[in-house]
Coordinates of C-alpha atoms and ligand atoms in Angstrom, one line a residue:
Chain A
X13 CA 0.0 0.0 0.0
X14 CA 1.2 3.4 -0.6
X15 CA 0.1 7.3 0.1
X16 CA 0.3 10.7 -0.6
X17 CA 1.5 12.7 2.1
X18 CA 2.9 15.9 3.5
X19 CA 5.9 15.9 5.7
X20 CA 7.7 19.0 7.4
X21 CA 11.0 18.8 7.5
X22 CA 12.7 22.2 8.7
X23 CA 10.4 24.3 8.4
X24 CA 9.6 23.2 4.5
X25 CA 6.8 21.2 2.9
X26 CA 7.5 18.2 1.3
X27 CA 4.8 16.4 -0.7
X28 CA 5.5 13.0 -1.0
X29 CA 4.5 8.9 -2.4
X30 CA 5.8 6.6 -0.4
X31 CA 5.2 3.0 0.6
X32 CA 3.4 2.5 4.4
X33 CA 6.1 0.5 5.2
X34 CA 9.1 3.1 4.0
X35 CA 11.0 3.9 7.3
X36 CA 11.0 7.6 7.9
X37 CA 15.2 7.5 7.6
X38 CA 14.7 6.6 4.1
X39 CA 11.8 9.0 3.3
X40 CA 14.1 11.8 4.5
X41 CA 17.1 10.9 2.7
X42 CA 15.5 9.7 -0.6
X43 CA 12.1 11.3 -1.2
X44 CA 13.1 14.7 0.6
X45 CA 16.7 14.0 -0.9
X46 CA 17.9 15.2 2.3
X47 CA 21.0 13.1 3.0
X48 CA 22.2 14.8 6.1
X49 CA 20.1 11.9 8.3
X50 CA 22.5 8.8 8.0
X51 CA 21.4 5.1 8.2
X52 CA 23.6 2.7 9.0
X53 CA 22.3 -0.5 11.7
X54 CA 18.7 0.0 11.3
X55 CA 17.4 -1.4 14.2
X56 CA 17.5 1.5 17.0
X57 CA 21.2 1.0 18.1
X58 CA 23.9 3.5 16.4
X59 CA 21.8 6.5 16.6
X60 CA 23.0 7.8 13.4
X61 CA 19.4 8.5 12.1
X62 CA 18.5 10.5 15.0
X63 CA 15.9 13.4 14.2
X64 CA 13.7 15.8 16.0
X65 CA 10.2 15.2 15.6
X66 CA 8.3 17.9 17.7
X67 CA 11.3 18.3 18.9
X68 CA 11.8 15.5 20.6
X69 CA 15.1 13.3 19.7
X70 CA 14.0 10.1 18.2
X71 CA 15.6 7.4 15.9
X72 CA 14.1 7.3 12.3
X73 CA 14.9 4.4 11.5
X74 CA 12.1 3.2 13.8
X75 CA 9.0 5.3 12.5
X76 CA 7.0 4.9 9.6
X77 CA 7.1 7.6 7.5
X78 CA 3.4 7.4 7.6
X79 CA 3.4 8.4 11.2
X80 CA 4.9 11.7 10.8
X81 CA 2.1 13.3 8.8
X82 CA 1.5 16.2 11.1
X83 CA 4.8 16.3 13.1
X84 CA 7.8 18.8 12.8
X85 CA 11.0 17.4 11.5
X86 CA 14.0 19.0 12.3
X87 CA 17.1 17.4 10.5
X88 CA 20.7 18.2 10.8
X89 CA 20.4 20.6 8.1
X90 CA 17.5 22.3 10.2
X91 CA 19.9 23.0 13.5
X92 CA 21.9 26.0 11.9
X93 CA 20.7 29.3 12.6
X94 CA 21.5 30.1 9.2
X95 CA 23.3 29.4 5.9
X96 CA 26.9 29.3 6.9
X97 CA 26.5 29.8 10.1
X98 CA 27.0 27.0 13.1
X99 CA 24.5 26.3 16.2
X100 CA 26.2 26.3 19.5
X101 CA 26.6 22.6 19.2
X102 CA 28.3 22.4 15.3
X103 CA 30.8 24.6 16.6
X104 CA 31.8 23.5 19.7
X105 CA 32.1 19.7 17.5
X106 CA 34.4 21.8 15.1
X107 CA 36.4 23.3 17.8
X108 CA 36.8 19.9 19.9
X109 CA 37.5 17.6 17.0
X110 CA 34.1 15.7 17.6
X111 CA 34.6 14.7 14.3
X112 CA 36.6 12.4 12.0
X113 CA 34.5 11.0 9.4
X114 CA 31.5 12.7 10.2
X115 CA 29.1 9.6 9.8
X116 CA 27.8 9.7 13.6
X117 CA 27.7 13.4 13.3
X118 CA 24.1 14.1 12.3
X119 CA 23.0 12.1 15.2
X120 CA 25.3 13.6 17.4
X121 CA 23.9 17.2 16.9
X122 CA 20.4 16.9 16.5
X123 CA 20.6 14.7 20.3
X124 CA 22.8 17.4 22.1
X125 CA 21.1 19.9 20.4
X126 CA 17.6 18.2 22.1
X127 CA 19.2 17.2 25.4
X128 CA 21.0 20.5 26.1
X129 CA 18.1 22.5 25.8
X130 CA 16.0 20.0 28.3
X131 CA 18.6 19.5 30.8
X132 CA 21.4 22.7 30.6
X133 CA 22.5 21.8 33.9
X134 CA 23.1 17.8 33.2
X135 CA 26.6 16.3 35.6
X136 CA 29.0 15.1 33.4
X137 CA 27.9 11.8 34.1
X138 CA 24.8 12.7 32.9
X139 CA 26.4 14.0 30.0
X140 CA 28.0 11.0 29.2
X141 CA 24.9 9.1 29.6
X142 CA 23.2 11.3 27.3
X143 CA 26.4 10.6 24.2
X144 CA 25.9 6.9 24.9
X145 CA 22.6 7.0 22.2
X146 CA 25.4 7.5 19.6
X147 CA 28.3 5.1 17.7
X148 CA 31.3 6.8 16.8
X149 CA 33.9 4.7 15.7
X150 CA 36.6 7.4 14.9
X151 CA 37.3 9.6 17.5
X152 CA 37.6 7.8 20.6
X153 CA 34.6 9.7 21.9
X154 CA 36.7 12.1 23.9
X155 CA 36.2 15.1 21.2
X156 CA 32.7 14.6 21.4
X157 CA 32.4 14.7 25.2
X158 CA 34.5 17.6 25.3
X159 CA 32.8 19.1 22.2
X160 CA 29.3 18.8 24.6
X161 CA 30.8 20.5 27.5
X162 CA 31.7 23.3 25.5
X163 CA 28.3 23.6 24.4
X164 CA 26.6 23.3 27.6
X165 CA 28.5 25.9 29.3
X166 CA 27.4 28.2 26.6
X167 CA 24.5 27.3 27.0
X168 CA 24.4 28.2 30.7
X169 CA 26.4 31.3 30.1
X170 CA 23.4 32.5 27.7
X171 CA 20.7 31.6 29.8
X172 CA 22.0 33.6 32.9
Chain B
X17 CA 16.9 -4.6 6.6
X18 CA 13.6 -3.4 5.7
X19 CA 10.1 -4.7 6.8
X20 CA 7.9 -6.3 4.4
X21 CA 4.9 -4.7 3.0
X22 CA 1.7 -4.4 5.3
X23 CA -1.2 -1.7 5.5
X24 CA -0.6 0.9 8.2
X25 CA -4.2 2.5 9.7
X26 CA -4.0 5.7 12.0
X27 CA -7.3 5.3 14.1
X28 CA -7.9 8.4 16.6
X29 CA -10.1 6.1 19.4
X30 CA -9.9 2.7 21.2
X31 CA -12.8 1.8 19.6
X32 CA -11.6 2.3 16.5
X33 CA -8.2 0.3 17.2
X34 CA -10.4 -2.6 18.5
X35 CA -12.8 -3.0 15.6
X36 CA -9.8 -3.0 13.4
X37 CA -8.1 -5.4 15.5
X38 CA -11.2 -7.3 15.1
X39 CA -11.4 -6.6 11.3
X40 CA -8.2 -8.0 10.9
X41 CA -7.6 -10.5 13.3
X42 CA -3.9 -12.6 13.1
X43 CA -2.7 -10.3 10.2
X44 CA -2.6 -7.5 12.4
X45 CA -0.8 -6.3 15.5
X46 CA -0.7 -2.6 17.2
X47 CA 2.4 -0.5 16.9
X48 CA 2.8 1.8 20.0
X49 CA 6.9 3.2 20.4
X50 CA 7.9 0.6 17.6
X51 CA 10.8 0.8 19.7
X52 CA 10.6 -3.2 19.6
X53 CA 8.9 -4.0 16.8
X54 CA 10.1 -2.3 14.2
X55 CA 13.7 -3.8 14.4
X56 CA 12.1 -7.3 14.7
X57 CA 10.0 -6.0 11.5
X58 CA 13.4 -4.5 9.8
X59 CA 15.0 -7.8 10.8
X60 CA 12.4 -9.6 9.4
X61 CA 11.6 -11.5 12.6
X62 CA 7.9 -10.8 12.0
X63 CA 5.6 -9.5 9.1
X64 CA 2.3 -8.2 9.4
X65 CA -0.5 -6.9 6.7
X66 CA -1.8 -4.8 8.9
X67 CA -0.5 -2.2 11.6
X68 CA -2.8 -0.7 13.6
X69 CA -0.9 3.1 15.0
X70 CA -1.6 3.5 18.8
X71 CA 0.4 6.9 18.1
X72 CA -2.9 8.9 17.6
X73 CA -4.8 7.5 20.4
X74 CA -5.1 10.8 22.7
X75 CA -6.9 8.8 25.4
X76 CA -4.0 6.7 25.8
X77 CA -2.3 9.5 26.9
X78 CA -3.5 10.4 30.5
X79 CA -1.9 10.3 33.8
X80 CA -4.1 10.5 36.8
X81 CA -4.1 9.2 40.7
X82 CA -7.4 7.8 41.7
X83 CA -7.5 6.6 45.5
X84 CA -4.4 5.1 46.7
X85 CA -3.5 4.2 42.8
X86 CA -1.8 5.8 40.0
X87 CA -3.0 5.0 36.9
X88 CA -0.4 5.4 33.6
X89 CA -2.2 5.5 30.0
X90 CA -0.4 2.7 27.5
X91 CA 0.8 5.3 25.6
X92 CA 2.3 7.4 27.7
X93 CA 5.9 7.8 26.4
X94 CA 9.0 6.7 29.0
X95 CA 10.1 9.7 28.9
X96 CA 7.3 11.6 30.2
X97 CA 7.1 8.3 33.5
X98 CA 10.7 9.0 33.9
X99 CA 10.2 12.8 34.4
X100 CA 6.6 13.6 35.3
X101 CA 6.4 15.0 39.0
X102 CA 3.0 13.2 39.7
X103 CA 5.0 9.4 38.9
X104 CA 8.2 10.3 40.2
X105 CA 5.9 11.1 43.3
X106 CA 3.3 8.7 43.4
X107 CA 5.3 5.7 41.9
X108 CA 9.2 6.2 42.1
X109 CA 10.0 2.7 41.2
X110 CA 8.7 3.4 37.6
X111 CA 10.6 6.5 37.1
X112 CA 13.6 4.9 38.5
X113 CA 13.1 2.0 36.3
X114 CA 13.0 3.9 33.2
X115 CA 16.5 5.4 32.7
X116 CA 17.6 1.4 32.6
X117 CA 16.0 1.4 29.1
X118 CA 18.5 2.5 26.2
X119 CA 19.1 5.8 25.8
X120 CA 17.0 9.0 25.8
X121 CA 16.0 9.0 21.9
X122 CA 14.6 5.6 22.7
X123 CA 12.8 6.3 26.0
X124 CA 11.5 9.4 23.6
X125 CA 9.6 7.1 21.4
X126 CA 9.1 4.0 23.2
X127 CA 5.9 3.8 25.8
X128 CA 4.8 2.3 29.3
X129 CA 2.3 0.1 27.9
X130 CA 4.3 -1.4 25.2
X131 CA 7.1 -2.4 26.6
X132 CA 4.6 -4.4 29.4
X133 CA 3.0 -5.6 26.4
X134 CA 6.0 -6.5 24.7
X135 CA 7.0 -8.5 27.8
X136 CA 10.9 -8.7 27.4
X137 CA 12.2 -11.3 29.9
X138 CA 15.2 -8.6 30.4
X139 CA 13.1 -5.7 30.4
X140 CA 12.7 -3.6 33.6
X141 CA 8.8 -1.8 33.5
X142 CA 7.1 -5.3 33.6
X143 CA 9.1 -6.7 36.9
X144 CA 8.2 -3.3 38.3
X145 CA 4.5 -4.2 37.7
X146 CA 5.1 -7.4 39.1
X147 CA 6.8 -6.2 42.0
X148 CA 4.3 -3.6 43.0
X149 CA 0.9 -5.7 42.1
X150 CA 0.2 -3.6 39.2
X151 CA -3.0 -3.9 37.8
X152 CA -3.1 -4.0 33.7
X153 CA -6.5 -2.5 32.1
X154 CA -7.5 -4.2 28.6
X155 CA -9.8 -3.4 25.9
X156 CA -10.7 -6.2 23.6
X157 CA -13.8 -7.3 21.7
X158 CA -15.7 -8.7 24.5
X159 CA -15.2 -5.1 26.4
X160 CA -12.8 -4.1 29.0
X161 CA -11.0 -6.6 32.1
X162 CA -8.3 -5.9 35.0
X163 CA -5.6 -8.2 34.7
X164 CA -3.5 -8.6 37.9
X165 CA 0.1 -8.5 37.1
X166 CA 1.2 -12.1 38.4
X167 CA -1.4 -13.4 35.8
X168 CA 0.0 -11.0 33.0
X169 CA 3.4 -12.3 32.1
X170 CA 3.0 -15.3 30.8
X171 CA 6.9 -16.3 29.2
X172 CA 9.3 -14.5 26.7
X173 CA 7.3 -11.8 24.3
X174 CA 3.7 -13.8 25.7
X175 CA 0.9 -12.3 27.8
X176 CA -2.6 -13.0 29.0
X177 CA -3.5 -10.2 26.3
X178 CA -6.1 -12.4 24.0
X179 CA -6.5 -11.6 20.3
X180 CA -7.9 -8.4 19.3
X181 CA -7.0 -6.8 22.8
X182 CA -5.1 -4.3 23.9
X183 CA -3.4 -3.0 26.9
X184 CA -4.8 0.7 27.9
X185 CA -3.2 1.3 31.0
X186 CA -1.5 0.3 33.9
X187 CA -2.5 1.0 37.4
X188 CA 0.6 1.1 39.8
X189 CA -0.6 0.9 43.9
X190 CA 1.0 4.2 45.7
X191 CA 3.5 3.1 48.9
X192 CA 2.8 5.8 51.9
X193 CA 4.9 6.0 54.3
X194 CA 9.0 5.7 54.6
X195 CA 9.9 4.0 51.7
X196 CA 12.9 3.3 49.4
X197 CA 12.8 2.2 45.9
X198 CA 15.7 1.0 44.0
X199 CA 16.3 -0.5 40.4
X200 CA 19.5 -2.3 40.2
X201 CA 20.8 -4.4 37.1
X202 CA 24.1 -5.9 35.3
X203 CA 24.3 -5.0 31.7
X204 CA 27.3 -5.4 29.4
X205 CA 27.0 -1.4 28.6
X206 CA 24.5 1.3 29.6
X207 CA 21.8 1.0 27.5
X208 CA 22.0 -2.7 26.7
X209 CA 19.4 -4.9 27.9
X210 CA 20.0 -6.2 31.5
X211 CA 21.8 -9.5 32.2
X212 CA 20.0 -9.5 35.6
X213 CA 17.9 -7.1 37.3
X214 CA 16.1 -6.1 40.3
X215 CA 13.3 -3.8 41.3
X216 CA 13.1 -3.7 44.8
X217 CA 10.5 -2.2 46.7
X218 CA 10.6 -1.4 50.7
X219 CA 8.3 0.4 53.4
X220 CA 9.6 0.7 57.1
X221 CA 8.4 1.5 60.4
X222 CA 10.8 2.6 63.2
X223 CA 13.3 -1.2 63.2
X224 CA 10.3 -2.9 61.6
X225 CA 10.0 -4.0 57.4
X226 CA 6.5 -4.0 56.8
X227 CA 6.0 -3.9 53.5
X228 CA 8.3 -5.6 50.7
X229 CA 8.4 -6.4 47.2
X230 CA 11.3 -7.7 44.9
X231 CA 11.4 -9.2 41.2
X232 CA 13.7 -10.4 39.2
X233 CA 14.4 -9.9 35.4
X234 CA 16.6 -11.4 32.7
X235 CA 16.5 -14.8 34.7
X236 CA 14.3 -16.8 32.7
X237 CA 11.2 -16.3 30.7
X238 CA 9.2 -13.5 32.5
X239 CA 10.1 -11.4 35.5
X240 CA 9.9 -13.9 38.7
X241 CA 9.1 -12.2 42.4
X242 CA 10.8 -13.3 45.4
X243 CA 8.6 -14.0 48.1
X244 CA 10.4 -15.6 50.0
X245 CA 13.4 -13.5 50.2
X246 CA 10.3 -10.6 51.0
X247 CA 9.1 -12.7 53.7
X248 CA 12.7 -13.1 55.3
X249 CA 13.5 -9.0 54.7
X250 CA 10.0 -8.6 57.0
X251 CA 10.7 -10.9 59.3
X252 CA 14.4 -10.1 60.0
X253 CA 13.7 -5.9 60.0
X254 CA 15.9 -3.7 59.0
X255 CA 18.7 -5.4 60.4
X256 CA 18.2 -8.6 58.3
X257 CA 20.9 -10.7 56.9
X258 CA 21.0 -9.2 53.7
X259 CA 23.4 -12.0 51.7
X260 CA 20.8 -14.6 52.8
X261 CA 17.5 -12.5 51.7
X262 CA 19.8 -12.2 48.5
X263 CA 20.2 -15.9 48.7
X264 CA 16.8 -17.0 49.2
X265 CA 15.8 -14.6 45.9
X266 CA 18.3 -16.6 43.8
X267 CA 17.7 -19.8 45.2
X268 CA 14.9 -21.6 43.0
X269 CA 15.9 -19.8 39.9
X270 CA 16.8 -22.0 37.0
X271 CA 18.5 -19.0 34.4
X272 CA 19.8 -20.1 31.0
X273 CA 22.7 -19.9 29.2
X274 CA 23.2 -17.4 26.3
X275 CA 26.4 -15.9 24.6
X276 CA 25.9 -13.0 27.1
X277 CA 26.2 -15.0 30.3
X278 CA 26.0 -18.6 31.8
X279 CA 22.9 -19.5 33.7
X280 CA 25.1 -19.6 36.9
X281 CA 26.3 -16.5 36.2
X282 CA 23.2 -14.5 36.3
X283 CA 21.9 -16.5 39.7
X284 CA 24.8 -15.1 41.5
X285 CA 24.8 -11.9 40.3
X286 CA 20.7 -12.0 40.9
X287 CA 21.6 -12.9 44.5
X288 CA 24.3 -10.3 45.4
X289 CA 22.2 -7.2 43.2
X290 CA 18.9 -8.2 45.3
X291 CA 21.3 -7.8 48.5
X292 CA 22.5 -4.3 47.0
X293 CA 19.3 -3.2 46.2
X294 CA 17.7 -4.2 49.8
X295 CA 20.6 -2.2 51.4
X296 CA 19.8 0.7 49.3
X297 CA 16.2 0.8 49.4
X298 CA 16.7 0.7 53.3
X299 CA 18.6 3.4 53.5
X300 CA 16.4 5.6 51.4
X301 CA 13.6 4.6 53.3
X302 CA 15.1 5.8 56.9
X303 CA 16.7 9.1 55.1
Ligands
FAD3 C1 18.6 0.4 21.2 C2 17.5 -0.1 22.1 C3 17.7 -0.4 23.4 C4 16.6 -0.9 24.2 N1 16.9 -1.2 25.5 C5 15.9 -1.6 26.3 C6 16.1 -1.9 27.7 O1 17.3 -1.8 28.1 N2 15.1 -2.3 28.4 C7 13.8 -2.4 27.9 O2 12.9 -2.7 28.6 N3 13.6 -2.1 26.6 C8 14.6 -1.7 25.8 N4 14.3 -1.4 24.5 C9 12.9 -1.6 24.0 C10 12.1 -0.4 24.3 O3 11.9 -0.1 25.6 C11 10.7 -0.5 23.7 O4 10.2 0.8 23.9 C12 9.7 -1.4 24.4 O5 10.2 -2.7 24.6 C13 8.4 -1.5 23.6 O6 7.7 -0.3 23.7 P1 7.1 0.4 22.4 O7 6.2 1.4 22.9 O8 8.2 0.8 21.6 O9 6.3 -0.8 21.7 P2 6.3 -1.4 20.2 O10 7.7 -1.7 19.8 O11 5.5 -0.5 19.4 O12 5.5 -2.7 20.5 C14 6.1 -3.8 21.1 C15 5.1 -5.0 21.1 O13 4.0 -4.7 22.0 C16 2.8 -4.7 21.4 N5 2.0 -3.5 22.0 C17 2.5 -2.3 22.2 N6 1.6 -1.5 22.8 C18 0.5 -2.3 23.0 C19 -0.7 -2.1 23.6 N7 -1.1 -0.9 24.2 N8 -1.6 -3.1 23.7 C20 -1.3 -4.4 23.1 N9 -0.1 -4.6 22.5 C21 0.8 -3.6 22.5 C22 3.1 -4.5 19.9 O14 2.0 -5.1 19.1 C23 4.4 -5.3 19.8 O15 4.1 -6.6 19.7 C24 15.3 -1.0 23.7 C25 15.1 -0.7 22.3 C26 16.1 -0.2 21.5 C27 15.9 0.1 20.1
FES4 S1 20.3 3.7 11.7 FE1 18.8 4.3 13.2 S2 19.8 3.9 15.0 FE2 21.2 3.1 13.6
FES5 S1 33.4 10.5 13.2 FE1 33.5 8.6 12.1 S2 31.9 7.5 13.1 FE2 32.1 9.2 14.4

């Protein structure tokens, strides 16, 4: 069976056919062509495909794309403020060499970017915690830990 | 890695749900979180024609304490149980549970009443139901029934739930008093699914135990209470021997092998986490 639906992925409409049983990762990256979401175990565990439907961090590998009729997306491509410019999160990645390949990134961004923003005043611990949603097998992890603890003390530095 | 084709239907009511489930009888099955079933649909451990979406179900959604219980919709998301005042309140060992279960984007997704209805041997919320006498609410085709939680779990992925019903909510008794509630469990890495696992549940007067409550998960195929180890913890106060209530939990449990762990293994750890947990829930209870 397949449908005629309307997602909203960052802010834009995106009319599309697609098969009840197309996972949402896939509808993102190959009807919306947005390629920024990456796929890679497909079962809940690397956090690669992580999104933000209503805002919420969430894998999309495990939705239908059928169940987000009526949701807000928000990819990586929706965290930047702007075009060429860098969230609080992409830059304190860049600056702490949270990345090597770049493959876990996506999933990386759009969860810190969530989970800094509902708990600015996480422990480290919790921080930690938090990262271990998300595979990286480049950096060792320590870029990324430090990458989030540049972030959050923005964070709190902004909200004061 | 993708599922195979089925039919997905979005009903907005319970009633709905059920008349589909009726509709469609064994070629359908309810999706809540997916959290569980999509992978075993990806993996193509099951196939379905039909999926019936919980996800737009609003009166799935409520919180609310009635009398001396809380009651917690099916589709209630982790997330919210491991954060809403009113739970963390009324019943701490839920919220305590829930930060066992993966990671944040999954508790996000995933709900209360699935993963009871799921029934994972390893998973944490349904040894919490059994542990506290929860009380699961169904809706089927022959109406609505109260299931008590020792009749619920019935072995690995299998419940009382008959075809065409579904679970609506879960009822969780509120402790008064000074009590302690602890979740304690062994898993390779945060986030995995438990080797072994305790909820433990404890209410104390002055030196006296008076109420407790302890299951087990990831020892065999449904979460296993220890009533005997309870009986000792009440009898002994809160200076009981804790290795022996720890002991007595492991005692006539039979776990199995699995790459993860040997069956001896997880009965040893099962007896010295149930001792950890006791302690802990004692001292919570007198702070
Ligand atoms: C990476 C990862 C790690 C995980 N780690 C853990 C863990 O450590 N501990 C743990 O407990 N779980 C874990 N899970 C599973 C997760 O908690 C699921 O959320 C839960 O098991 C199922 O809940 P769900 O709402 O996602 O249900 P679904 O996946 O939608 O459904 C699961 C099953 O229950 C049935 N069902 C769901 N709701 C109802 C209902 N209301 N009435 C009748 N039947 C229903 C469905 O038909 C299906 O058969 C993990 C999952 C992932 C992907
Ligand atoms: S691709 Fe979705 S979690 Fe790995
Ligand atoms: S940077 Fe390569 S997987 Fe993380």
């Amino acid at each position: 069976m397949s449908r005629n639906i309307t997602l909203n992925i960052n802010g834009a409409q995106h009319t599309v056919d697609v098969e009840d049983r197309m996972l949402l990762s896939d509808a993102i990256r190959e009807k919306a062509g947005l390629t920024g979401t990456h796929v890679a175990c497909e079962h809940g565990v690397c956090g690669a495909c992580t999104i933000l439907l209503d805002g919420e961090a969430v894998r999309s590998c495990l939705m239908f794309t059928v169940q987000a009729a009526g949701h807000e997306i928000t990819t990586v491509e929706g965290i930047a403020p702007a075009p060429g410019e860098l969230s609080v999160v992409q830059r304190a990645m860049q600056d702490n060499h949270g990345l090597q390949c770049g493959f876990c990134t996506p999933g990386i961004v759009t969860s810190l970017t969530a989970y800094l923003r509902d708990f600015p005043n996480a422990s480290d611990d919790e921080l930690k915690e938090a990262l271990s949603g998300n595979l990286c097998r480049c950096t060792g992890y320590m870029g990324i830990v430090n990458a989030a603890r540049q972030a959050q003390k923005e964070i709190q530095g902004s909200a004061k | 890695m993708k599922p195979a084709p089925f039919e997905m239907h979005l009903p907005t009511s319970v009633s709905e749900v059920v008349a589909l489930l009726d509709e469609h009888g064994d070629l359908a099955k309810p999706i809540a979180g997916g959290q569980s079933l999509v992978p075993m649909m990806s993996l193509r451990l099951a196939s379905f024609e039909h999926l019936i979406d919980l996800n737009g179900v609003s009166e799935l959604n409520q919180v609310s304490v009635s009398g001396d219980s809380l009651r917690i919709g099916a589709m209630v998301r982790q997330s919210t149980a491991e954060h809403d005042p009113q739970i963390v309140k009324s019943a701490p060992l839920v919220a305590k549970a829930i930060p066992h279960i993966g990671h944040f984007q999954i508790r996000n997704r995933g709900t209360v009443g699935g993963s009871i209805a799921h029934a994972d041997p390893s998973s944490e919320l349904p040894a919490v139901a059994l542990a506290l006498d929860a009380t699961i609410e169904a809706v089927g085709p022959n109406g609505s029934r109260e299931i008590a939680a020792k009749d619920f779990f019935l072995s690995t992925w299998e419940t009382s739930l008959i075809d065409g019903e579904i679970l609506t909510g879960v009822r969780f008794p509120i402790w008064s008093g000074k009590c302690g509630f602890v979740v304690e469990e062994v898993a390779r890495r945060h986030g995995d699914f438990a080797l072994v696992g305790v909820a433990a549940a404890v209410q104390v007067d002055g030196s006296k135990v008076t109420k407790a409550a302890i299951a087990l998960f990831g020892v065999g195929g449904t979460p296993v209470r220890a009533s005997e180890a309870e009986q000792a913890l009440i009898a002994g106060g809160i200076s009981a021997d804790l290795d022996a209530v720890g002991k007595l939990a492991a005692m006539n449990l039979a776990p199995s092998d699995d790459v993860h762990a040997s069956g001896e293994y997880r009965k040893s750890v099962a007896a010295t986490i149930v001792a950890r947990a006791i302690a802990k829930a004692l001292k919570e209870a007198q702070s």
